[in-house]
CSV table of C-alpha atoms in Angstrom, one decimal:
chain,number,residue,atom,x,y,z
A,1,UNK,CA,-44.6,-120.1,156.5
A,2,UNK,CA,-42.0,-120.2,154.0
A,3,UNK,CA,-41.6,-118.4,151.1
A,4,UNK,CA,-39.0,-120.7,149.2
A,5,UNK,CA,-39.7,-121.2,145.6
A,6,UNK,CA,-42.8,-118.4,145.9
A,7,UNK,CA,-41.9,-116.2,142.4
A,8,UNK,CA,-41.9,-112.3,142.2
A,9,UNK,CA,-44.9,-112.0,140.6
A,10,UNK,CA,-46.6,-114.2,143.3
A,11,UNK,CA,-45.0,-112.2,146.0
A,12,UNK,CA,-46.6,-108.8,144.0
A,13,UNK,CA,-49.6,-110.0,143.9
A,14,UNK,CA,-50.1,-111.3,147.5
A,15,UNK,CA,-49.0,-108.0,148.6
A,16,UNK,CA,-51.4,-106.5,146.5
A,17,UNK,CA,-54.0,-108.0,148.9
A,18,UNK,CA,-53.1,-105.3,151.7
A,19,UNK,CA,-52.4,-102.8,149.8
A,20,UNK,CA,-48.5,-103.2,150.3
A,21,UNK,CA,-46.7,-102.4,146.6
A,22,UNK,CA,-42.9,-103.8,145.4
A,23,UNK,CA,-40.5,-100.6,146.2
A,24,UNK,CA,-38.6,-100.0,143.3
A,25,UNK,CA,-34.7,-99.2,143.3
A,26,UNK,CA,-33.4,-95.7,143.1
A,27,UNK,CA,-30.5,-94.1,141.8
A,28,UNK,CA,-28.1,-92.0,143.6
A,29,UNK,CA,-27.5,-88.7,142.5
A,30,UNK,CA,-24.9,-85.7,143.9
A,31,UNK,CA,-23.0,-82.9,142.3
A,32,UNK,CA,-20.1,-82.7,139.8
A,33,UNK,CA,-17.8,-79.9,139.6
A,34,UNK,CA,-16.3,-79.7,136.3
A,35,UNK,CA,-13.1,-77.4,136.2
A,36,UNK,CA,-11.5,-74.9,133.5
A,37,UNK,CA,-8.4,-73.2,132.5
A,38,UNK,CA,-10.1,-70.6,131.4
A,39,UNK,CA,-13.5,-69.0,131.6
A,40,UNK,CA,-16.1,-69.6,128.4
A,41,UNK,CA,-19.3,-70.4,127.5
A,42,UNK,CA,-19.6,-74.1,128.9
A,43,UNK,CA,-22.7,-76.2,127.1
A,44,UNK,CA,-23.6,-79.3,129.7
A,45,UNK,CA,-25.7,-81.5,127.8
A,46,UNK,CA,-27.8,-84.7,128.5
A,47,UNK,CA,-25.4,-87.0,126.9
A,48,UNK,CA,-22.3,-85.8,129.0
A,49,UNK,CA,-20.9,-88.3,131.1
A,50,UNK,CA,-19.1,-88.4,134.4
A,51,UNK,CA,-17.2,-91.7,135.4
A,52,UNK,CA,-15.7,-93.5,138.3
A,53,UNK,CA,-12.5,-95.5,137.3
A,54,UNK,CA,-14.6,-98.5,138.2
A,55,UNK,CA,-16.8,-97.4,135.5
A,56,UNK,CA,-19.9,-96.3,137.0
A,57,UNK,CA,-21.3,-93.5,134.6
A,58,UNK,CA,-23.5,-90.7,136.0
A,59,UNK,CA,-25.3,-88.0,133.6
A,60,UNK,CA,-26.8,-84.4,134.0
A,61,UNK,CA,-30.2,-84.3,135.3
A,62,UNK,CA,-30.8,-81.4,132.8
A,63,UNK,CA,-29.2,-79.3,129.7
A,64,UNK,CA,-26.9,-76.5,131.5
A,65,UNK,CA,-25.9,-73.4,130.4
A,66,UNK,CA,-23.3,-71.1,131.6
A,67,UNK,CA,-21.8,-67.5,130.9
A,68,UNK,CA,-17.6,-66.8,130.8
A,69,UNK,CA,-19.3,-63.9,134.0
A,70,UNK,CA,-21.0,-66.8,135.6
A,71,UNK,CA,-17.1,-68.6,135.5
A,72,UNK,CA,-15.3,-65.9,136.5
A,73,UNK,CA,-17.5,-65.6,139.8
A,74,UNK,CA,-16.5,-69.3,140.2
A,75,UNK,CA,-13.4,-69.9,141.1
A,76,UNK,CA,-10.7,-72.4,142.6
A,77,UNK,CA,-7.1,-72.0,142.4
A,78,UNK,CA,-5.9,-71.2,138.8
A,79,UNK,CA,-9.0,-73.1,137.7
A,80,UNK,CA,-12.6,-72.1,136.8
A,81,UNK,CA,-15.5,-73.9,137.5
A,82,UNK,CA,-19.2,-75.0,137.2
A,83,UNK,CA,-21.1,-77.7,139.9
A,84,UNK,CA,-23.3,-79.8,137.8
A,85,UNK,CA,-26.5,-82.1,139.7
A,86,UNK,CA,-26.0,-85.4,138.2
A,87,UNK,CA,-27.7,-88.6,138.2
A,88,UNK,CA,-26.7,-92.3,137.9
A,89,UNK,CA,-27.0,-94.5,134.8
A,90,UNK,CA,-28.7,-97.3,136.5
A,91,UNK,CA,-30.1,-97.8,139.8
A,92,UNK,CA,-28.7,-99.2,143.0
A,93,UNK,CA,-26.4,-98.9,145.8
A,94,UNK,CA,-23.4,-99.0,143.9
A,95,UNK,CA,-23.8,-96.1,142.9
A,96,UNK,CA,-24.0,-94.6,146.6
A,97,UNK,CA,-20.0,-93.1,145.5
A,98,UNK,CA,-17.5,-91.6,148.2
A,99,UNK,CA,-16.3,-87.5,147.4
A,100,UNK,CA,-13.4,-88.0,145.1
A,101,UNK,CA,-14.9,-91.2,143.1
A,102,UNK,CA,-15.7,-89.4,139.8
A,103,UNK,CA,-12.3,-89.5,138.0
A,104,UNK,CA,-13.3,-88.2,134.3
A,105,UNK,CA,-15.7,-86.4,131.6
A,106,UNK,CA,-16.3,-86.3,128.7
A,107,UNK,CA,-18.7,-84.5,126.5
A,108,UNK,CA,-18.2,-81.3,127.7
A,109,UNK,CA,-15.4,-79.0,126.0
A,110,UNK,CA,-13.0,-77.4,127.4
A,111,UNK,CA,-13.0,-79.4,130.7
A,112,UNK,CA,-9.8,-80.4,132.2
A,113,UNK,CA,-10.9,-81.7,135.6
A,114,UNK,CA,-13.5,-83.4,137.3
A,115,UNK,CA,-13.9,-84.6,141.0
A,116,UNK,CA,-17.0,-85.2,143.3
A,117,UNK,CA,-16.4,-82.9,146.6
A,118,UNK,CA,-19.2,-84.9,148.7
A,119,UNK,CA,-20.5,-88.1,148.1
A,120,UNK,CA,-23.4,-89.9,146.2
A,121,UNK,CA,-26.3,-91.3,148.0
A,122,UNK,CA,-29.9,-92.1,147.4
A,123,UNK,CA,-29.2,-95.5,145.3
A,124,UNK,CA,-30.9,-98.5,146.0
A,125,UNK,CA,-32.0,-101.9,144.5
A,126,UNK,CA,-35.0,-103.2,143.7
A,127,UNK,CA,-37.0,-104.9,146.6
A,128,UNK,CA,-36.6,-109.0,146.3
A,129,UNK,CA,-39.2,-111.5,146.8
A,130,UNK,CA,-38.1,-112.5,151.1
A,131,UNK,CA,-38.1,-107.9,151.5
A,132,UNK,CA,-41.7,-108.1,149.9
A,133,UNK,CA,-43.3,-110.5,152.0
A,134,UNK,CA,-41.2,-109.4,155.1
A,135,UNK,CA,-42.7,-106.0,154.7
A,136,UNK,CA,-46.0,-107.4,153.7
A,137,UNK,CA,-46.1,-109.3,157.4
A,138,UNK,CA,-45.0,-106.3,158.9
A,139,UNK,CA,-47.4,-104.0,157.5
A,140,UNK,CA,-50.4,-106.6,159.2
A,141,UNK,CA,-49.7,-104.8,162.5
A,142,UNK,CA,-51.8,-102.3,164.7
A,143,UNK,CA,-51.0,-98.6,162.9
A,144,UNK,CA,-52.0,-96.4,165.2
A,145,UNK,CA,-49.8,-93.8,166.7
A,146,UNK,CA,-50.2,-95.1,170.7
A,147,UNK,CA,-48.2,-98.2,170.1
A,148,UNK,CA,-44.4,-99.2,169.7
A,149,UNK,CA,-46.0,-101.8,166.7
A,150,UNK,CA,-47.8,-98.9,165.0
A,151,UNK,CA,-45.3,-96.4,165.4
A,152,UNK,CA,-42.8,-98.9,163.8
A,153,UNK,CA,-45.1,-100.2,161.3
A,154,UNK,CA,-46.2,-96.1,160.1
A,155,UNK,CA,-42.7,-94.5,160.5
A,156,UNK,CA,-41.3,-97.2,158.1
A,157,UNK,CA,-44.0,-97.2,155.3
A,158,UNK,CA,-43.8,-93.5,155.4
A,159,UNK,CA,-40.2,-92.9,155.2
A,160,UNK,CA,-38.9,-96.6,153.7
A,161,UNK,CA,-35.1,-95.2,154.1
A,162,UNK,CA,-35.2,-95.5,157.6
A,163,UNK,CA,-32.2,-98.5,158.7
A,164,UNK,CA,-33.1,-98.8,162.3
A,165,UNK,CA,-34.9,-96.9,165.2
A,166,UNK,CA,-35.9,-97.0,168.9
A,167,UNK,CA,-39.5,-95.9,169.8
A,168,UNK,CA,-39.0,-94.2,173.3
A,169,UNK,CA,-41.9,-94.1,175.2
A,170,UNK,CA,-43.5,-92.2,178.4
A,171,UNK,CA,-41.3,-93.8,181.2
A,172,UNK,CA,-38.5,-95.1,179.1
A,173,UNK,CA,-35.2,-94.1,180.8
A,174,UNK,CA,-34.2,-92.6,177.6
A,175,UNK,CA,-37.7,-90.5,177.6
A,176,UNK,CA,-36.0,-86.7,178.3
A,177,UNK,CA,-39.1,-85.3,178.0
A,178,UNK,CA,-40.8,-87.0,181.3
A,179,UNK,CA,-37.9,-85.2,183.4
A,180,UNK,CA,-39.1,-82.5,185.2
A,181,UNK,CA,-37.0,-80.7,187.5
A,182,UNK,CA,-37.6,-77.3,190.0
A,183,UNK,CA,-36.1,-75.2,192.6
């Protein structure tokens, strides 16, 4: 009953036996705007990088391209800007940032601010040997659609993001759907 001691590759395996897989991290992603005093030709390439004064680096999902007309129609205060997709370096929830986190650039001329107007989200870690085998157990269950365990069990191989839920069925107080009401 007790998976003490019972290696990764172990784990993997033994998964592997119902068709249950390792989930693999992810990393969080969100948009960069990157202002200017003026507007140019701004190059975003690859290799530009956007850090957190904690020093979490985050890079362009793809090579940008931008007109001085594309600037001009983009515009906040005295400044001039662009919104650029980026990605982080590495995965995991660290990188799941708060707006305001990104604090400077480099690699792109000509910018003279950055900030992050919404925050990151999307990273996570790699799943660990006890998630495995937790999810591997879980997966054992009935998963059809006509029961609370197979609801469950589908609704959280289907969308693994999912923190917590309530399956409400037919007679449930919380069931709004059973009311009926007339005159």
């Amino acid at each position: 009953q007790t998976i003490d001691g019972l290696r990764l590759e172990d784990a993997e395996d033994l998964a592997g036996n119902f068709f249950v897989f390792r989930s693999g991290g992810a990393r969080a992603s969100g948009t960069v705007r990157v202002y200017f005093s003026a507007p140019s030709f701004v190059n975003i390439v690859l290799t530009a990088k956007f850090s957190t004064a904690d020093g979490l680096s985050f890079f362009p999902i793809n090579n940008q391209f931008y007109r001085p007309e594309t600037l001009l129609l983009q515009r906040s205060g005295t400044f001039y800007y662009v919104d650029i997709l980026v990605v982080a370096e590495e995965e995991g929830s660290e990188y799941n940032i708060p707006a305001g986190s990104i604090s400077s650039v480099s690699g792109v001329d000509g910018a003279v601010r950055v900030a992050n107007l919404f925050g990151f989200g999307g990273g996570t870690e790699q799943e660990n040997t006890t998630q495995l085998i937790t999810r591997t157990r879980n997966s054992l269950t009935e998963r059809g659609l006509n029961t609370r365990k197979g609801i469950s069990a589908r609704l959280l191989q289907e969308f693994p993001d999912i923190q917590n839920m309530e399956v409400v069925g037919f007679g449930d107080p919380e069931m709004e759907g059973d009311v009926m009401t007339g005159g």
